[in-house]
Coordinates of C-alpha atoms and ligand atoms in Angstrom, one line a residue:
M386 CA -190.9 -64.2 180.7
Y387 CA -189.3 -63.9 184.1
K388 CA -185.5 -64.4 184.3
A389 CA -183.3 -65.0 187.3
P390 CA -182.3 -61.5 188.6
R391 CA -179.1 -60.0 187.1
G392 CA -176.0 -61.4 188.7
T393 CA -177.7 -64.5 190.0
S394 CA -177.8 -68.0 188.4
D395 CA -179.8 -71.2 188.5
I396 CA -177.6 -74.1 189.2
L397 CA -178.9 -76.7 186.7
P398 CA -178.7 -80.5 187.2
K399 CA -175.8 -80.7 184.8
E400 CA -173.8 -78.2 186.9
Q401 CA -174.5 -79.9 190.2
A402 CA -171.8 -82.5 189.9
Y403 CA -169.2 -79.6 190.3
W404 CA -171.0 -78.3 193.4
K405 CA -171.2 -81.7 195.0
Y406 CA -167.5 -82.3 194.2
V407 CA -166.4 -79.0 195.7
E408 CA -168.6 -79.5 198.8
E409 CA -167.4 -83.1 199.4
K410 CA -163.8 -82.0 199.2
A411 CA -164.5 -79.1 201.6
V412 CA -166.2 -81.3 204.1
S413 CA -163.5 -83.9 204.1
L414 CA -160.9 -81.1 204.5
C415 CA -162.7 -79.7 207.5
Q416 CA -163.0 -83.1 209.1
L417 CA -159.3 -83.7 208.6
Y418 CA -158.5 -80.5 210.5
G419 CA -161.2 -80.8 213.2
Y420 CA -163.5 -77.9 212.0
Q421 CA -167.2 -78.2 212.8
P422 CA -170.1 -77.0 210.6
L423 CA -172.1 -73.9 211.4
S424 CA -175.0 -72.4 209.5
T425 CA -176.1 -68.8 210.0
P426 CA -179.2 -67.0 208.6
I427 CA -179.3 -65.6 205.1
F428 CA -180.0 -62.1 206.6
E429 CA -178.8 -60.3 209.6
D430 CA -179.1 -57.0 211.3
S431 CA -177.5 -54.7 208.7
Q432 CA -175.3 -53.1 211.4
L433 CA -173.5 -56.4 211.9
F434 CA -171.8 -55.7 208.5
T435 CA -171.6 -51.9 208.7
R436 CA -169.8 -52.1 212.0
T437 CA -167.3 -54.8 211.0
V438 CA -166.7 -54.8 207.2
A439 CA -167.2 -51.1 207.8
G440 CA -168.0 -47.9 205.9
G441 CA -165.3 -46.9 203.4
T442 CA -165.4 -50.4 201.8
D443 CA -167.2 -51.1 198.5
I444 CA -169.1 -53.9 200.2
V445 CA -170.7 -51.6 202.8
D446 CA -170.9 -48.4 200.7
K447 CA -172.1 -49.7 197.4
E448 CA -173.0 -53.4 197.5
M449 CA -175.1 -54.3 200.5
Y450 CA -178.6 -55.6 200.0
T451 CA -180.4 -53.8 202.8
F452 CA -184.1 -53.7 203.5
T453 CA -186.5 -52.8 206.3
D454 CA -188.8 -55.7 207.2
R455 CA -192.5 -55.4 208.1
G456 CA -191.6 -54.9 211.8
G457 CA -189.3 -52.0 210.9
Q458 CA -186.0 -53.8 211.5
K459 CA -183.2 -52.8 209.2
L460 CA -181.7 -56.1 207.8
A461 CA -179.1 -57.0 205.2
L462 CA -178.7 -60.1 203.1
R463 CA -175.5 -61.8 204.2
A464 CA -172.6 -59.9 202.6
E465 CA -169.9 -62.2 203.8
G466 CA -169.6 -65.1 206.3
T467 CA -167.1 -64.0 209.0
A468 CA -169.2 -61.4 210.9
P469 CA -172.2 -63.8 211.2
V470 CA -169.9 -66.5 212.6
C471 CA -168.5 -64.1 215.2
R472 CA -172.1 -63.0 216.1
A473 CA -173.0 -66.7 216.6
Y474 CA -169.8 -67.3 218.7
L475 CA -170.9 -64.5 221.0
E476 CA -174.6 -65.2 221.0
H477 CA -174.2 -68.9 221.9
G478 CA -171.3 -68.4 224.4
L479 CA -168.9 -70.4 222.3
F480 CA -166.1 -68.5 224.0
N481 CA -166.8 -70.9 227.0
S482 CA -165.6 -73.9 224.9
P483 CA -162.0 -74.8 224.5
Q484 CA -160.3 -72.2 222.3
P485 CA -159.8 -71.9 219.4
V486 CA -163.2 -72.8 218.3
R487 CA -162.9 -74.1 214.7
L488 CA -165.9 -73.7 212.5
Y489 CA -166.8 -73.9 208.8
Y490 CA -169.7 -72.9 206.6
F491 CA -171.2 -72.8 203.1
G492 CA -173.7 -70.5 201.8
P493 CA -174.7 -67.7 199.5
A494 CA -173.4 -64.1 200.0
F495 CA -174.9 -61.1 198.3
R496 CA -173.1 -58.1 196.9
Y497 CA -174.5 -55.6 194.4
E498 CA -171.5 -55.8 192.0
R499 CA -171.2 -55.4 188.3
P500 CA -171.7 -59.0 187.1
Q501 CA -169.1 -60.6 184.9
A502 CA -167.4 -64.0 184.7
G503 CA -166.6 -65.0 188.3
R504 CA -168.4 -62.0 189.8
H505 CA -172.0 -62.3 190.8
R506 CA -174.5 -60.6 192.9
Q507 CA -175.4 -63.8 194.6
H508 CA -172.3 -65.9 195.0
H509 CA -171.5 -68.8 197.3
Q510 CA -168.7 -69.1 199.8
F511 CA -167.0 -72.0 201.6
G512 CA -165.2 -70.6 204.6
F513 CA -163.6 -71.6 207.9
E514 CA -162.7 -69.7 211.0
A515 CA -160.6 -70.4 214.1
L516 CA -161.8 -68.1 216.9
G517 CA -160.1 -67.4 220.2
D518 CA -156.3 -67.8 219.8
A519 CA -153.5 -65.4 218.6
D520 CA -150.9 -68.1 218.0
P521 CA -149.3 -67.6 214.5
A522 CA -149.4 -71.4 214.2
I523 CA -153.1 -71.1 213.6
D524 CA -152.6 -68.6 210.8
A525 CA -150.4 -71.2 209.2
E526 CA -153.0 -73.9 209.8
V527 CA -155.7 -71.8 208.0
I528 CA -153.3 -71.0 205.1
E529 CA -152.4 -74.7 204.8
M530 CA -156.1 -75.7 204.8
A531 CA -156.7 -73.2 202.0
Q532 CA -153.8 -74.6 200.0
Q533 CA -154.8 -78.2 200.7
F534 CA -158.4 -77.5 199.6
F535 CA -157.3 -76.2 196.2
L536 CA -154.9 -79.1 195.8
S537 CA -157.5 -81.6 196.7
L538 CA -159.8 -80.2 194.1
G539 CA -157.1 -80.8 191.5
L540 CA -156.2 -77.1 191.1
S541 CA -152.5 -76.6 191.1
Q542 CA -152.0 -73.3 189.2
F543 CA -152.4 -70.8 192.0
S544 CA -150.2 -68.7 194.3
I545 CA -150.6 -67.7 197.9
Q546 CA -150.1 -63.9 198.4
L547 CA -149.2 -62.9 201.9
N548 CA -149.0 -59.7 203.8
S549 CA -149.4 -58.2 207.3
I550 CA -151.4 -55.1 207.8
G551 CA -150.4 -54.5 211.4
C552 CA -152.7 -53.7 214.4
K553 CA -154.5 -50.7 216.0
L554 CA -151.1 -49.4 217.2
C555 CA -148.9 -49.5 214.1
Q556 CA -151.4 -49.3 211.3
P557 CA -152.4 -45.7 211.9
K558 CA -148.8 -44.6 211.5
Y559 CA -148.6 -46.4 208.2
V560 CA -151.9 -45.0 207.0
E561 CA -150.5 -41.5 207.8
A562 CA -147.4 -42.2 205.7
L563 CA -149.6 -43.5 202.9
K564 CA -151.8 -40.4 202.9
Q565 CA -148.7 -38.2 202.7
H566 CA -147.4 -40.2 199.8
Y567 CA -150.6 -40.1 197.9
S568 CA -151.3 -36.4 198.6
A569 CA -148.5 -35.6 196.3
Y570 CA -150.3 -37.3 193.4
V571 CA -153.9 -36.3 194.0
A572 CA -154.3 -34.9 190.5
R573 CA -153.3 -38.3 188.9
L574 CA -155.7 -40.4 191.1
C575 CA -158.9 -42.0 189.7
P576 CA -162.1 -40.6 191.2
D577 CA -162.5 -43.7 193.4
C578 CA -159.0 -43.3 194.8
K579 CA -159.7 -39.7 195.6
T580 CA -162.5 -40.9 197.8
R581 CA -160.3 -43.7 199.2
L582 CA -157.7 -41.2 200.1
A583 CA -160.2 -39.4 202.3
R584 CA -162.2 -42.4 203.6
N585 CA -160.1 -45.6 203.5
P586 CA -156.4 -44.9 202.5
L587 CA -155.3 -48.6 202.8
R588 CA -157.6 -49.5 199.9
L589 CA -155.6 -47.1 197.6
L590 CA -153.0 -49.9 197.3
D591 CA -155.6 -52.2 195.7
C592 CA -156.8 -50.0 192.8
K593 CA -156.6 -51.8 189.5
K594 CA -156.2 -48.7 187.4
A595 CA -152.8 -48.5 185.7
S596 CA -152.2 -44.8 186.7
C597 CA -153.0 -45.5 190.3
Q598 CA -150.9 -48.7 190.4
K599 CA -147.8 -46.7 189.4
I600 CA -148.3 -44.6 192.5
A601 CA -148.9 -47.7 194.6
E602 CA -145.6 -49.2 193.4
I603 CA -143.6 -46.4 194.9
A604 CA -145.7 -46.1 198.1
P605 CA -144.2 -46.9 201.5
K606 CA -144.4 -50.5 202.6
I607 CA -146.5 -51.5 205.5
T608 CA -144.0 -54.0 206.7
D609 CA -141.6 -51.1 207.4
Y610 CA -144.1 -49.7 209.9
L611 CA -145.1 -52.8 211.8
C612 CA -144.7 -52.7 215.6
H613 CA -142.4 -55.2 217.3
E614 CA -145.3 -57.6 218.1
C615 CA -146.8 -57.5 214.6
Q616 CA -143.4 -58.0 213.1
A617 CA -142.7 -61.0 215.4
H618 CA -146.1 -62.4 214.6
F619 CA -145.5 -62.1 210.8
Q620 CA -142.1 -63.6 211.0
S621 CA -143.4 -66.5 213.1
A622 CA -146.4 -67.2 210.7
Q623 CA -143.9 -67.3 207.8
G624 CA -141.7 -69.6 209.8
Y625 CA -144.5 -72.1 210.2
L626 CA -145.4 -71.8 206.5
K627 CA -141.8 -72.6 205.6
L628 CA -141.8 -75.5 208.1
L629 CA -144.9 -76.9 206.3
G630 CA -143.3 -76.4 202.9
I631 CA -146.1 -74.0 201.8
P632 CA -145.0 -71.7 199.0
F633 CA -146.1 -68.1 199.4
Q634 CA -145.3 -64.7 197.9
L635 CA -144.9 -61.6 200.0
N636 CA -147.2 -59.0 198.6
Y637 CA -146.8 -55.6 200.4
R638 CA -149.8 -54.2 198.5
L639 CA -152.3 -56.9 199.6
V640 CA -154.9 -55.2 201.8
R641 CA -158.2 -57.0 201.3
G642 CA -161.6 -55.5 200.7
L643 CA -163.0 -55.7 204.2
D644 CA -161.9 -53.5 207.1
Y645 CA -161.8 -55.9 210.0
Y646 CA -158.4 -57.4 209.3
T647 CA -155.4 -57.1 211.5
R648 CA -151.9 -58.6 211.0
T649 CA -151.9 -61.6 208.6
V650 CA -153.8 -61.2 205.4
F651 CA -153.6 -63.6 202.4
E652 CA -155.2 -64.3 199.1
V653 CA -155.2 -67.3 196.7
E654 CA -154.7 -66.1 193.2
P655 CA -155.2 -68.2 190.1
Q656 CA -152.3 -68.0 187.6
E657 CA -154.6 -66.6 184.9
E658 CA -154.7 -63.0 186.2
G659 CA -157.7 -60.7 186.0
A660 CA -159.6 -58.1 188.0
Q661 CA -161.5 -59.6 190.9
S662 CA -159.9 -62.9 190.3
A663 CA -159.0 -64.2 193.8
L664 CA -160.1 -67.7 194.4
G665 CA -160.3 -67.0 198.1
G666 CA -159.0 -64.7 200.8
G667 CA -158.7 -64.4 204.5
G668 CA -156.6 -63.4 207.4
R669 CA -156.6 -62.4 211.0
Y670 CA -159.3 -60.2 212.5
D671 CA -158.3 -59.7 216.2
N672 CA -160.6 -56.8 216.8
L673 CA -163.8 -58.0 215.2
I674 CA -165.4 -59.9 218.1
E675 CA -164.6 -57.0 220.5
A676 CA -166.3 -54.6 218.0
L677 CA -169.4 -56.7 218.3
G678 CA -169.4 -56.4 222.1
G679 CA -167.3 -59.4 223.1
K680 CA -164.1 -59.5 225.0
P681 CA -160.9 -59.0 223.0
T682 CA -160.8 -62.3 221.0
P683 CA -158.2 -62.9 218.3
A684 CA -159.3 -64.9 215.3
V685 CA -158.3 -65.9 211.8
G686 CA -160.1 -67.4 208.8
F687 CA -160.5 -67.8 205.1
A688 CA -163.3 -68.1 202.5
A689 CA -163.3 -69.3 198.9
G690 CA -165.8 -68.3 196.2
I691 CA -167.3 -71.5 194.8
E692 CA -168.4 -70.1 191.4
R693 CA -164.8 -69.0 190.8
L694 CA -163.4 -72.4 191.8
I695 CA -165.8 -74.1 189.4
L696 CA -164.8 -71.6 186.6
N697 CA -161.2 -72.6 187.2
L698 CA -161.9 -76.3 187.4
K699 CA -163.5 -75.9 183.9
R700 CA -160.6 -73.8 182.6
Q701 CA -158.2 -76.5 183.7
N702 CA -160.4 -79.2 182.0
L703 CA -160.5 -81.2 185.2
T704 CA -162.7 -84.3 185.0
I705 CA -165.3 -84.3 187.8
P706 CA -167.1 -87.5 188.9
P707 CA -170.6 -87.5 187.5
L708 CA -173.6 -87.6 189.8
P709 CA -174.7 -91.2 190.2
A710 CA -177.4 -92.2 187.8
P711 CA -180.1 -94.8 188.7
V712 CA -178.8 -98.3 188.0
A713 CA -181.8 -99.3 185.8
F714 CA -184.5 -97.9 183.7
I715 CA -187.8 -99.7 183.8
A716 CA -189.5 -99.9 180.4
Y717 CA -192.8 -101.5 179.4
L718 CA -195.0 -102.2 176.5
G719 CA -198.8 -102.0 176.9
K720 CA -201.2 -101.2 179.8
E721 CA -200.8 -104.5 181.7
A722 CA -197.1 -104.3 181.6
K723 CA -197.2 -100.7 182.8
M724 CA -198.9 -102.0 186.0
E725 CA -196.1 -104.6 186.5
A726 CA -193.5 -101.9 185.9
V727 CA -195.0 -99.5 188.4
K728 CA -195.1 -102.4 191.0
L729 CA -191.5 -103.5 190.2
S730 CA -190.1 -100.0 190.4
S731 CA -191.6 -99.5 193.8
Q732 CA -190.3 -102.9 195.0
L733 CA -186.7 -102.2 193.8
R734 CA -186.6 -98.8 195.5
K735 CA -187.7 -100.5 198.7
A736 CA -184.8 -102.8 198.3
S737 CA -182.6 -99.7 198.0
I738 CA -182.0 -100.1 194.3
A739 CA -182.2 -96.8 192.4
V740 CA -184.4 -97.1 189.3
M741 CA -186.1 -94.7 187.0
Q742 CA -189.4 -95.7 185.5
A743 CA -190.7 -94.9 182.1
I744 CA -193.8 -92.8 181.9
G745 CA -196.5 -92.4 179.3
D746 CA -197.1 -94.5 176.2
K747 CA -193.8 -94.1 174.3
S748 CA -192.5 -96.7 171.9
L749 CA -189.8 -99.1 173.2
K750 CA -187.2 -97.4 171.0
A751 CA -188.1 -94.0 172.6
Q752 CA -187.9 -95.5 176.0
L753 CA -184.4 -97.0 175.4
R754 CA -183.3 -93.6 174.0
Q755 CA -184.4 -92.0 177.3
A756 CA -182.5 -94.7 179.3
N757 CA -179.4 -93.8 177.3
V758 CA -179.8 -90.1 178.0
F759 CA -180.3 -90.7 181.7
G760 CA -177.1 -92.9 181.7
T761 CA -178.6 -95.9 183.5
S762 CA -176.5 -99.1 183.2
Y763 CA -179.4 -101.4 182.5
T764 CA -182.9 -101.4 181.2
I765 CA -185.5 -103.8 182.4
I766 CA -188.2 -104.4 179.8
I767 CA -191.6 -105.9 180.5
G768 CA -194.1 -106.9 177.8
K769 CA -197.1 -109.3 177.5
A770 CA -194.9 -112.4 177.1
E771 CA -192.8 -111.4 180.2
I772 CA -195.9 -111.1 182.3
E773 CA -197.1 -114.6 181.2
S774 CA -193.7 -116.2 181.9
R775 CA -193.1 -114.2 185.0
T776 CA -189.8 -112.9 183.6
V777 CA -188.3 -109.6 182.5
I778 CA -185.8 -108.7 179.7
F779 CA -182.6 -107.5 181.2
R780 CA -180.7 -105.2 178.8
D781 CA -177.1 -104.1 179.3
M782 CA -177.1 -100.6 178.0
R783 CA -173.3 -100.5 177.3
S784 CA -173.1 -103.7 175.2
G785 CA -176.7 -103.8 174.0
E786 CA -176.8 -107.5 175.0
Q787 CA -180.1 -108.7 176.6
K788 CA -181.3 -111.8 178.3
S789 CA -184.5 -113.0 179.9
I790 CA -184.4 -113.5 183.7
P791 CA -187.0 -114.7 186.2
Q792 CA -188.7 -111.9 188.1
T793 CA -187.5 -113.5 191.3
E794 CA -183.9 -112.9 190.3
I795 CA -184.1 -109.2 189.5
V796 CA -183.0 -107.9 192.9
T797 CA -180.0 -110.2 193.2
T798 CA -179.0 -109.6 189.6
L799 CA -179.1 -105.8 190.0
K800 CA -177.3 -106.0 193.3
Q801 CA -174.4 -108.0 191.7
T802 CA -174.0 -105.6 188.7
Q803 CA -171.7 -102.6 188.7
P804 CA -173.3 -99.4 187.5
L805 CA -171.6 -97.7 184.6
G806 CA -168.6 -95.6 185.8
Ligands
LIG2373 P1 -163.8 -61.9 200.3 O1 -162.4 -61.8 199.7 O2 -164.7 -60.7 200.2 O3 -163.6 -62.3 201.8 O4 -164.6 -63.1 199.7 C1 -164.1 -64.4 199.7 C2 -164.1 -65.0 198.3 O5 -165.4 -65.0 197.8 C3 -163.3 -64.2 197.2 O6 -162.0 -64.5 197.2 C4 -164.0 -64.7 195.9 O7 -163.5 -65.9 195.5 C5 -165.4 -64.9 196.4 N1 -166.2 -63.7 196.0 C6 -166.3 -62.5 196.6 N2 -167.2 -61.7 196.0 C7 -167.6 -62.4 194.9 C8 -168.6 -62.1 193.9 N3 -169.2 -61.0 193.8 N4 -168.8 -63.1 192.9 C9 -168.2 -64.3 193.0 N5 -167.3 -64.6 194.0 C10 -167.0 -63.7 194.9 C11 -164.6 -62.5 202.7 O8 -165.8 -62.5 202.4 C12 -164.1 -62.9 204.1 N6 -165.3 -63.1 204.9 C13 -163.2 -64.1 204.1 C14 -162.7 -64.4 205.4 C15 -163.0 -65.4 206.2 N7 -161.8 -63.7 206.1 C16 -161.6 -64.3 207.3 N8 -162.4 -65.3 207.3

């Protein structure tokens, strides 16, 4: 028996209502803020990620799905959505449109992680990016969108963690101070942090091991090292958040798992804490587009993990609108009636009435049982007597009441009825 590969899931029909709900909320949010949809391929040149997310991060060092295609090109399954959006921005000359260009996307991302609740090898992201402007007001817009997205879903138990990680000028000085601090504790560091100290010191602050966290708690704070411009940007972004009444918590240890960030970084954390628990994360990446060969282009964005959102919707017992069921089930008794049922189903669908037709030679009882399972509001029953009198039996599945109506009245009757809510 084949199974879905480890860390991937089939999204069964009973789960789809959650996905549709999340996607609908996401699309209305983006429309409200003037963001336009963009779809990018599921695989890209692997260097797109190695150059931007960068070596020294788990995503690039341990988690990318890379392969060489039959033409010898080295490709990678999409590891995240931001670098592909920037690639598309450059490739299609979107820098010629009025800036910032506001875009959003949905799609799977692939990371070879150790699967557990809320952590998958194929997960799905909803993200949005504003490319081409350095104004801190757009940082606040993106953070507000993230907040409004979670609120619109009905999730209220989350916090917004905020930090600034500086720029090319001030970050190196901080990294140097961090290295010095950690060098005094090398013997106490976990093996991963020993590597981080050499390859990516900022990530030291993010280690979840208790012994390393103690060292992080007494580490120098990045905000004490920000240059004047970064400090002013951070203050201004916070000013806008306060103006908008968006609650946030300053978190000097928030560094994010991708290397392209500059200045503002933020994460949305659910109240129920746990490793790898962020519902979403984002921030500014003012050097990314330049690293891909474009002109210096400031940008900011955010992405949420849909599986984690759905996990939280379930944990909070939120009621999700069900997917609409067909309004009627068409049942029949006998071969002749089956012919009538097939014809009637087709006619109703052509009149834009969603119906599900019985199949096979089941008893009427079995057919009604099916109609119940499918959740149709009505069942239309055709037997020999109905063919002769050119009528059908119209059964209300909620009350169990049934009446005989002329065939000519089926469409109007169904159009007048309300499907079960
Ligand atoms: P990220 O924090 O790596 O950021 O991923 C965004 C969100 O995707 C996470 O907060 C989490 O909810 C979800 N996620 C990540 N990995 C997994 C996984 N293995 N299983 C389930 N869910 C996962 C980015 O990818 C950036 N591109 C976000 C961004 C957009 N920054 C600026 N613009």
